[in-house]
Amino acid sequence: MLRTATHDASVVTVEFDTGTKARFHAIWLRDNALDPETRAPGNGQRLITIGDIPSDISVSAAEVRNGDLTVTFQPEDKTVTFPADWLAAHSYDHDHDLATGRTAPGITTWERGIDAPSADWDEVHANPAAKRGWLAAVAEYGFAKLTGGPTEPESLLKVADLFGYVRQTNYGPYFEVRTEVNPTNLAYTGLGLQAHTDNPYRDPVPTLQILYCLENSAEGGDSIVVDGFRAAEKLREQNPDGFALLAGYPARFEYKGSDGVCLRSRRPMIELSPDGELVGIRFNNRSTAPLVDIPFDQMEAYYAAYRQLGEIIDDPAMGVSFKLEPGESFIVDNTRVLHARLGYSGAGSRWLQGCYADKDGLLSTLAAMEMDQPEAAE
Ligand code: FE2
């Protein structure tokens, strides 16, 4: 509910019944008008362009009616109502957190010692609250396990079906992670792999990866996940200048390990939004190409920061490890959480299948479930 509304030609100031005040510009209010000539009633999409709004837009009246805000714009002489709750939810008149390297609201960074978020296959299929909790864990922590699934090949595709779509690549709709005689990728060997994000040579990068275990009786082969955002936070604390270098210059990544494929990207190891929010990590020793975009004078300091980030990532205090059993899988947010595996050998076998999917689909499914069941358990 609103208490009062005052205005001049270009700004409306409202006071909510909580006592909070907020200012809104005439151009912003007009662009976000909720009337059916501005927003399509069915799909909610905007019907006008920025050019449809008169450049001399102004407010000629603003008043509280039934607790909501009613504004009349000139020269259109158009009157529109803005619900108080909508204004409260979309207020921008407050101090914005612009700390460089901050994480988005809803992100919780972690290191070794947390319990790996986990859900049960049957539960997420039968119980929407369980599915919602599993998706929410991926959103908050950047990874989650799924246990108790079938041990048939291609079961990982059913994991993606729970929230979205598989993203096909040159590796196919999914790929086999097991020892091959002439591997096209070091993942298909028994070698241990340093914690990494997958496929940084793609642009856009695959945003989710699913790794699904079908056999794992070999010695070793444990999976380890590391929170790249926590690693970036640590680097920023220990070496702010190094953090700025890894965020401020593009790295280069490349893969041309099989015929007809030559993937290249030019993106930073630590990616920030224009206002400094941490949005992505790319870290992969196998596919980092020669770095040629860092000024000569900064190259040694860049490498020192790269080494330091690697040391943080390799620190055993950072990783959460687990050995997947057949029928178990995990999802990682490949823009944030790195995955590693211990080397394996000897008797027995290790067979995982992996695929990529897109985080926007997962977050969309989660947000739609949260809108449908706002009262569901947190
Ligand atoms: Fe990988």
Coordinates of C-alpha atoms and ligand atoms in Angstrom, one line a residue:
M1 CA 0.0 0.0 0.0
L2 CA 1.1 3.5 -0.7
R3 CA 0.7 6.4 1.7
T4 CA 1.5 9.4 -0.5
A5 CA 2.6 10.3 -4.0
T6 CA 4.2 13.6 -5.1
H7 CA 5.7 14.5 -8.5
D8 CA 7.4 17.0 -10.7
A9 CA 7.5 16.8 -14.5
S10 CA 10.2 14.1 -14.6
V11 CA 10.1 12.2 -11.2
V12 CA 7.3 10.6 -9.1
T13 CA 8.1 10.0 -5.4
V14 CA 6.0 7.5 -3.5
E15 CA 6.0 6.6 0.2
F16 CA 5.0 3.1 1.1
D17 CA 3.0 2.3 4.2
T18 CA 6.3 0.9 5.6
G19 CA 7.6 4.4 5.5
T20 CA 10.1 3.6 2.7
K21 CA 10.3 6.2 0.0
A22 CA 11.2 5.6 -3.6
R23 CA 11.6 7.8 -6.7
F24 CA 10.7 6.7 -10.2
H25 CA 11.5 8.6 -13.4
A26 CA 8.7 9.5 -15.9
I27 CA 10.5 7.7 -18.8
W28 CA 10.9 4.6 -16.7
L29 CA 7.3 4.5 -15.5
R30 CA 6.0 5.1 -19.1
D31 CA 8.2 2.3 -20.5
N32 CA 7.0 -0.1 -17.8
A33 CA 3.3 0.8 -17.9
L34 CA 1.2 -2.2 -17.4
D35 CA -1.8 -1.3 -19.5
P36 CA -3.0 -3.5 -22.4
E37 CA -1.7 -1.0 -25.0
T38 CA 1.8 -1.2 -23.6
R39 CA 1.9 -4.9 -22.5
A40 CA 0.2 -7.7 -24.3
P41 CA -2.3 -9.1 -21.7
G42 CA -1.7 -12.8 -22.7
N43 CA 2.1 -13.2 -22.8
G44 CA 3.1 -10.0 -21.0
Q45 CA 5.4 -8.9 -23.8
R46 CA 5.9 -5.2 -24.4
L47 CA 4.0 -3.8 -27.5
I48 CA 5.8 -0.5 -27.8
T49 CA 9.4 0.4 -28.7
I50 CA 11.6 3.0 -27.0
G51 CA 10.9 5.3 -30.0
D52 CA 7.2 5.1 -29.4
I53 CA 7.6 7.0 -26.2
P54 CA 7.6 10.8 -26.7
S55 CA 11.0 12.2 -26.0
D56 CA 9.4 15.0 -24.0
I57 CA 7.5 12.5 -21.8
S58 CA 6.4 14.1 -18.5
V59 CA 4.1 13.5 -15.6
S60 CA 1.1 15.8 -15.2
A61 CA -0.6 14.0 -12.3
A62 CA 0.4 11.4 -9.8
E63 CA -1.9 10.2 -7.0
V64 CA -2.7 7.3 -4.7
R65 CA -5.9 5.5 -5.5
N66 CA -6.9 2.5 -3.4
G67 CA -3.3 2.2 -2.2
D68 CA -1.9 2.1 -5.7
L69 CA -0.2 4.7 -7.9
T70 CA -2.0 6.4 -10.8
V71 CA 0.1 8.5 -13.1
T72 CA -1.0 10.7 -16.1
F73 CA 1.6 11.2 -18.8
Q74 CA 1.9 14.0 -21.3
P75 CA 1.9 14.7 -24.1
E76 CA -0.1 11.4 -24.6
D77 CA -2.6 12.4 -21.8
K78 CA -2.4 8.7 -20.8
T79 CA -3.3 7.5 -17.3
V80 CA -1.9 4.3 -16.0
T81 CA -2.1 2.5 -12.6
F82 CA 0.9 0.9 -10.9
P83 CA 0.1 -1.5 -8.1
A84 CA 2.1 -0.7 -4.9
D85 CA 3.4 -4.3 -4.6
W86 CA 4.7 -4.1 -8.2
L87 CA 6.5 -0.7 -7.4
A88 CA 8.0 -2.2 -4.3
A89 CA 9.3 -5.2 -6.2
H90 CA 10.8 -3.1 -8.9
S91 CA 12.2 -0.1 -7.0
Y92 CA 15.7 1.0 -8.1
D93 CA 16.1 4.0 -5.8
H94 CA 18.5 2.4 -3.3
D95 CA 22.2 1.9 -2.9
H96 CA 23.3 -0.7 -5.3
D97 CA 26.0 -3.2 -4.2
L98 CA 28.8 -2.6 -6.7
A99 CA 31.6 -4.5 -4.9
T100 CA 33.8 -6.0 -7.6
G101 CA 33.7 -9.8 -7.5
R102 CA 30.5 -10.1 -5.4
T103 CA 28.3 -13.0 -6.1
A104 CA 24.6 -12.7 -7.1
P105 CA 21.9 -12.9 -4.5
G106 CA 20.9 -16.5 -3.9
I107 CA 24.5 -17.9 -4.4
T108 CA 26.2 -19.6 -1.5
T109 CA 29.9 -20.3 -1.9
W110 CA 31.4 -23.3 -0.2
E111 CA 34.4 -25.4 0.3
R112 CA 35.2 -28.9 1.7
G113 CA 33.1 -29.8 4.6
I114 CA 29.7 -29.1 3.2
D115 CA 27.4 -32.0 2.7
A116 CA 27.0 -32.5 -1.1
P117 CA 23.4 -31.6 -2.0
S118 CA 21.7 -34.7 -3.1
A119 CA 18.3 -36.0 -4.2
D120 CA 16.9 -39.4 -5.0
W121 CA 15.9 -40.4 -8.5
D122 CA 12.4 -41.7 -7.6
E123 CA 11.7 -38.8 -5.3
V124 CA 12.5 -36.1 -7.9
H125 CA 10.3 -37.9 -10.4
A126 CA 7.3 -38.4 -8.0
N127 CA 7.5 -35.3 -5.8
P128 CA 7.6 -31.8 -7.1
A129 CA 9.0 -30.4 -3.9
A130 CA 11.9 -32.8 -4.1
K131 CA 12.6 -31.8 -7.7
R132 CA 12.4 -28.2 -6.8
G133 CA 14.8 -28.7 -3.9
W134 CA 17.3 -30.5 -6.2
L135 CA 17.1 -27.7 -8.9
A136 CA 17.4 -25.0 -6.2
A137 CA 20.6 -26.7 -4.9
V138 CA 22.1 -26.4 -8.4
A139 CA 21.1 -22.7 -8.5
E140 CA 22.5 -22.0 -5.0
Y141 CA 25.6 -24.2 -4.7
G142 CA 26.3 -24.9 -8.4
F143 CA 26.1 -28.7 -8.1
A144 CA 23.9 -31.5 -6.8
K145 CA 24.0 -35.3 -6.9
L146 CA 21.2 -37.5 -7.9
T147 CA 21.2 -41.0 -6.4
G148 CA 19.3 -44.2 -6.9
G149 CA 18.9 -44.0 -10.7
P150 CA 18.9 -46.8 -13.3
T151 CA 22.1 -48.2 -14.5
E152 CA 21.1 -48.4 -18.2
P153 CA 23.1 -46.4 -20.7
E154 CA 21.6 -43.1 -21.7
S155 CA 19.9 -42.6 -18.3
L156 CA 21.6 -39.2 -18.2
L157 CA 19.3 -38.0 -20.9
K158 CA 16.4 -38.5 -18.5
V159 CA 18.2 -36.3 -16.0
A160 CA 18.2 -33.5 -18.5
D161 CA 14.6 -34.2 -19.4
L162 CA 13.7 -33.3 -15.8
F163 CA 14.4 -29.6 -16.4
G164 CA 15.3 -28.9 -20.0
Y165 CA 17.2 -30.1 -23.0
V166 CA 20.4 -31.7 -23.8
R167 CA 22.9 -29.4 -25.7
Q168 CA 24.5 -31.4 -28.5
T169 CA 28.1 -30.7 -29.5
N170 CA 30.7 -32.2 -31.7
Y171 CA 31.0 -34.9 -29.0
G172 CA 27.4 -35.9 -29.8
P173 CA 24.3 -35.7 -27.6
Y174 CA 26.3 -37.3 -24.9
F175 CA 29.8 -38.8 -24.6
E176 CA 31.4 -41.8 -23.1
V177 CA 33.9 -41.2 -20.3
R178 CA 36.0 -44.4 -20.2
T179 CA 39.4 -45.5 -21.3
E180 CA 39.8 -45.5 -25.0
V181 CA 42.7 -46.8 -27.1
N182 CA 43.2 -43.6 -29.2
P183 CA 41.4 -41.0 -27.1
T184 CA 40.3 -37.8 -28.8
N185 CA 40.3 -36.2 -25.4
L186 CA 42.3 -36.8 -22.2
A187 CA 39.0 -37.3 -20.4
Y188 CA 38.8 -40.7 -22.2
T189 CA 41.9 -42.1 -20.4
G190 CA 42.6 -43.2 -16.9
L191 CA 44.6 -40.1 -16.1
G192 CA 43.7 -37.9 -13.2
L193 CA 42.3 -34.6 -14.3
Q194 CA 42.9 -31.3 -12.5
A195 CA 39.8 -29.5 -11.5
H196 CA 38.5 -27.7 -14.6
T197 CA 35.4 -26.3 -16.2
D198 CA 34.5 -28.1 -19.4
N199 CA 34.8 -26.8 -22.9
P200 CA 35.9 -23.2 -22.3
Y201 CA 36.8 -23.1 -26.0
R202 CA 33.1 -22.9 -26.8
D203 CA 31.4 -19.5 -26.9
P204 CA 28.8 -19.7 -25.4
V205 CA 30.2 -22.3 -23.1
P206 CA 28.0 -25.2 -22.0
T207 CA 26.4 -24.0 -18.8
L208 CA 25.5 -27.3 -17.2
Q209 CA 27.2 -30.7 -17.3
I210 CA 25.7 -34.0 -16.2
L211 CA 28.0 -36.9 -15.4
Y212 CA 26.3 -40.2 -14.9
C213 CA 27.9 -43.3 -13.5
L214 CA 27.2 -46.7 -15.0
E215 CA 30.3 -48.7 -13.7
N216 CA 32.9 -47.7 -11.2
S217 CA 34.7 -50.7 -9.8
A218 CA 38.2 -49.5 -10.7
E219 CA 40.6 -48.3 -8.0
G220 CA 40.4 -44.5 -7.8
G221 CA 38.3 -42.5 -10.1
D222 CA 36.7 -40.4 -7.3
S223 CA 35.0 -37.2 -8.4
I224 CA 35.9 -33.9 -6.9
V225 CA 34.0 -30.6 -7.2
V226 CA 35.5 -27.2 -6.4
D227 CA 33.5 -23.9 -6.1
G228 CA 35.2 -21.6 -8.7
F229 CA 33.4 -18.6 -7.2
R230 CA 34.9 -19.4 -3.8
A231 CA 38.3 -19.7 -5.4
A232 CA 37.8 -16.3 -7.1
E233 CA 36.8 -14.8 -3.8
K234 CA 39.9 -16.2 -2.2
L235 CA 42.1 -14.8 -5.0
R236 CA 40.5 -11.4 -4.7
E237 CA 41.2 -11.4 -0.9
Q238 CA 44.8 -12.6 -1.3
N239 CA 45.8 -10.7 -4.4
P240 CA 43.3 -8.1 -5.6
D241 CA 45.6 -7.0 -8.4
G242 CA 45.9 -10.5 -9.7
F243 CA 42.1 -11.0 -9.5
A244 CA 41.8 -7.8 -11.6
L245 CA 44.2 -9.1 -14.2
L246 CA 42.4 -12.5 -14.6
A247 CA 39.1 -10.6 -14.8
G248 CA 40.4 -7.8 -16.9
Y249 CA 42.0 -9.5 -19.9
P250 CA 40.7 -12.3 -22.1
A251 CA 42.4 -15.7 -22.0
R252 CA 42.3 -17.9 -25.0
F253 CA 41.0 -21.5 -25.3
E254 CA 41.2 -23.9 -28.1
Y255 CA 40.3 -27.5 -29.0
K256 CA 41.2 -29.2 -32.3
G257 CA 41.6 -32.8 -31.2
S258 CA 39.5 -34.4 -33.8
D259 CA 39.0 -34.0 -37.6
G260 CA 36.8 -31.2 -38.7
V261 CA 36.7 -29.5 -35.3
C262 CA 38.5 -26.2 -34.4
L263 CA 36.9 -24.5 -31.5
R264 CA 38.3 -21.2 -30.2
S265 CA 37.2 -18.6 -27.7
R266 CA 38.6 -15.4 -26.3
R267 CA 37.1 -15.0 -22.8
P268 CA 38.5 -14.2 -19.3
M269 CA 39.2 -16.9 -16.7
I270 CA 37.2 -14.8 -14.2
E271 CA 34.2 -13.2 -15.9
L272 CA 32.4 -10.2 -14.3
S273 CA 29.3 -8.4 -15.3
P274 CA 29.8 -4.8 -16.3
D275 CA 29.0 -3.8 -12.7
G276 CA 31.4 -6.2 -11.1
E277 CA 29.2 -9.3 -10.3
L278 CA 31.0 -12.6 -10.6
V279 CA 29.3 -14.4 -13.5
G280 CA 31.7 -17.1 -14.7
I281 CA 34.9 -19.1 -14.3
R282 CA 36.9 -20.7 -17.1
F283 CA 39.7 -22.9 -16.0
N284 CA 41.1 -25.7 -18.0
N285 CA 44.8 -26.5 -18.3
R286 CA 44.2 -28.9 -21.2
S287 CA 42.6 -26.4 -23.5
T288 CA 44.2 -23.1 -22.6
A289 CA 45.7 -21.7 -25.8
P290 CA 48.7 -19.3 -25.9
L291 CA 47.6 -16.1 -24.1
V292 CA 48.2 -13.2 -26.4
D293 CA 45.8 -10.5 -25.2
I294 CA 47.7 -9.5 -22.0
P295 CA 50.0 -6.5 -22.3
F296 CA 53.7 -7.4 -22.2
D297 CA 54.2 -5.5 -19.0
Q298 CA 51.5 -7.5 -17.3
M299 CA 52.2 -11.0 -18.5
E300 CA 54.3 -12.1 -15.6
A301 CA 51.8 -10.8 -13.0
Y302 CA 49.0 -12.4 -15.0
Y303 CA 50.8 -15.8 -14.9
A304 CA 51.4 -15.3 -11.2
A305 CA 47.7 -14.8 -10.6
Y306 CA 46.9 -17.8 -12.8
R307 CA 49.3 -19.9 -10.8
Q308 CA 47.8 -18.6 -7.5
L309 CA 44.2 -19.3 -8.7
G310 CA 45.4 -22.9 -9.6
E311 CA 46.9 -23.4 -6.2
I312 CA 43.7 -22.3 -4.5
I313 CA 41.7 -24.7 -6.8
D314 CA 44.1 -27.6 -6.1
D315 CA 44.0 -27.0 -2.3
P316 CA 42.5 -30.1 -0.8
A317 CA 40.6 -27.8 1.7
M318 CA 38.5 -26.6 -1.3
G319 CA 37.2 -29.8 -2.9
V320 CA 34.2 -31.9 -2.1
S321 CA 34.8 -35.4 -3.1
F322 CA 32.7 -38.5 -3.6
K323 CA 32.9 -41.7 -5.5
L324 CA 29.9 -42.2 -7.8
E325 CA 28.2 -45.6 -7.6
P326 CA 26.4 -47.0 -10.6
G327 CA 23.1 -45.2 -11.0
E328 CA 24.4 -42.0 -9.4
S329 CA 25.1 -38.8 -11.2
F330 CA 25.8 -35.2 -10.5
I331 CA 25.1 -31.9 -12.3
V332 CA 27.6 -29.0 -12.2
D333 CA 27.0 -25.4 -13.1
N334 CA 29.9 -25.4 -15.6
T335 CA 30.1 -21.6 -15.4
R336 CA 31.0 -21.8 -11.8
V337 CA 31.9 -25.2 -10.3
L338 CA 35.0 -27.1 -11.4
H339 CA 35.2 -30.9 -11.5
A340 CA 38.1 -33.2 -11.2
R341 CA 38.7 -36.9 -11.0
L342 CA 41.4 -39.0 -9.4
G343 CA 43.3 -41.3 -11.8
Y344 CA 42.1 -44.8 -11.9
S345 CA 43.7 -48.1 -12.9
G346 CA 43.9 -51.8 -12.1
A347 CA 41.2 -54.3 -12.1
G348 CA 37.6 -53.3 -12.6
S349 CA 36.1 -50.7 -14.9
R350 CA 34.9 -47.1 -14.8
W351 CA 32.3 -46.0 -17.2
L352 CA 30.5 -42.6 -17.0
Q353 CA 28.4 -40.9 -19.6
G354 CA 28.4 -37.1 -19.8
C355 CA 26.3 -34.6 -21.5
Y356 CA 25.7 -30.8 -21.5
A357 CA 22.5 -28.9 -20.9
D358 CA 21.6 -25.3 -20.4
K359 CA 21.3 -23.5 -17.1
D360 CA 18.7 -21.0 -18.4
G361 CA 16.3 -24.0 -18.8
L362 CA 17.0 -25.3 -15.3
L363 CA 16.5 -21.8 -13.8
S364 CA 13.3 -21.3 -15.8
T365 CA 11.9 -24.6 -14.6
L366 CA 12.8 -23.8 -11.0
A367 CA 11.4 -20.2 -11.3
A368 CA 8.1 -21.5 -12.8
M369 CA 7.8 -24.1 -10.0
E370 CA 8.4 -21.4 -7.4
M371 CA 5.7 -19.2 -8.9
D372 CA 3.3 -22.2 -9.0
Q373 CA 4.0 -23.3 -5.4
P374 CA 5.2 -20.2 -3.5
E375 CA 4.3 -21.9 -0.2
A376 CA 6.4 -25.0 -0.9
A377 CA 9.1 -25.9 1.6
E378 CA 12.3 -23.9 1.3
Ligands
FE2_1 FE 35.4 -32.5 -17.6

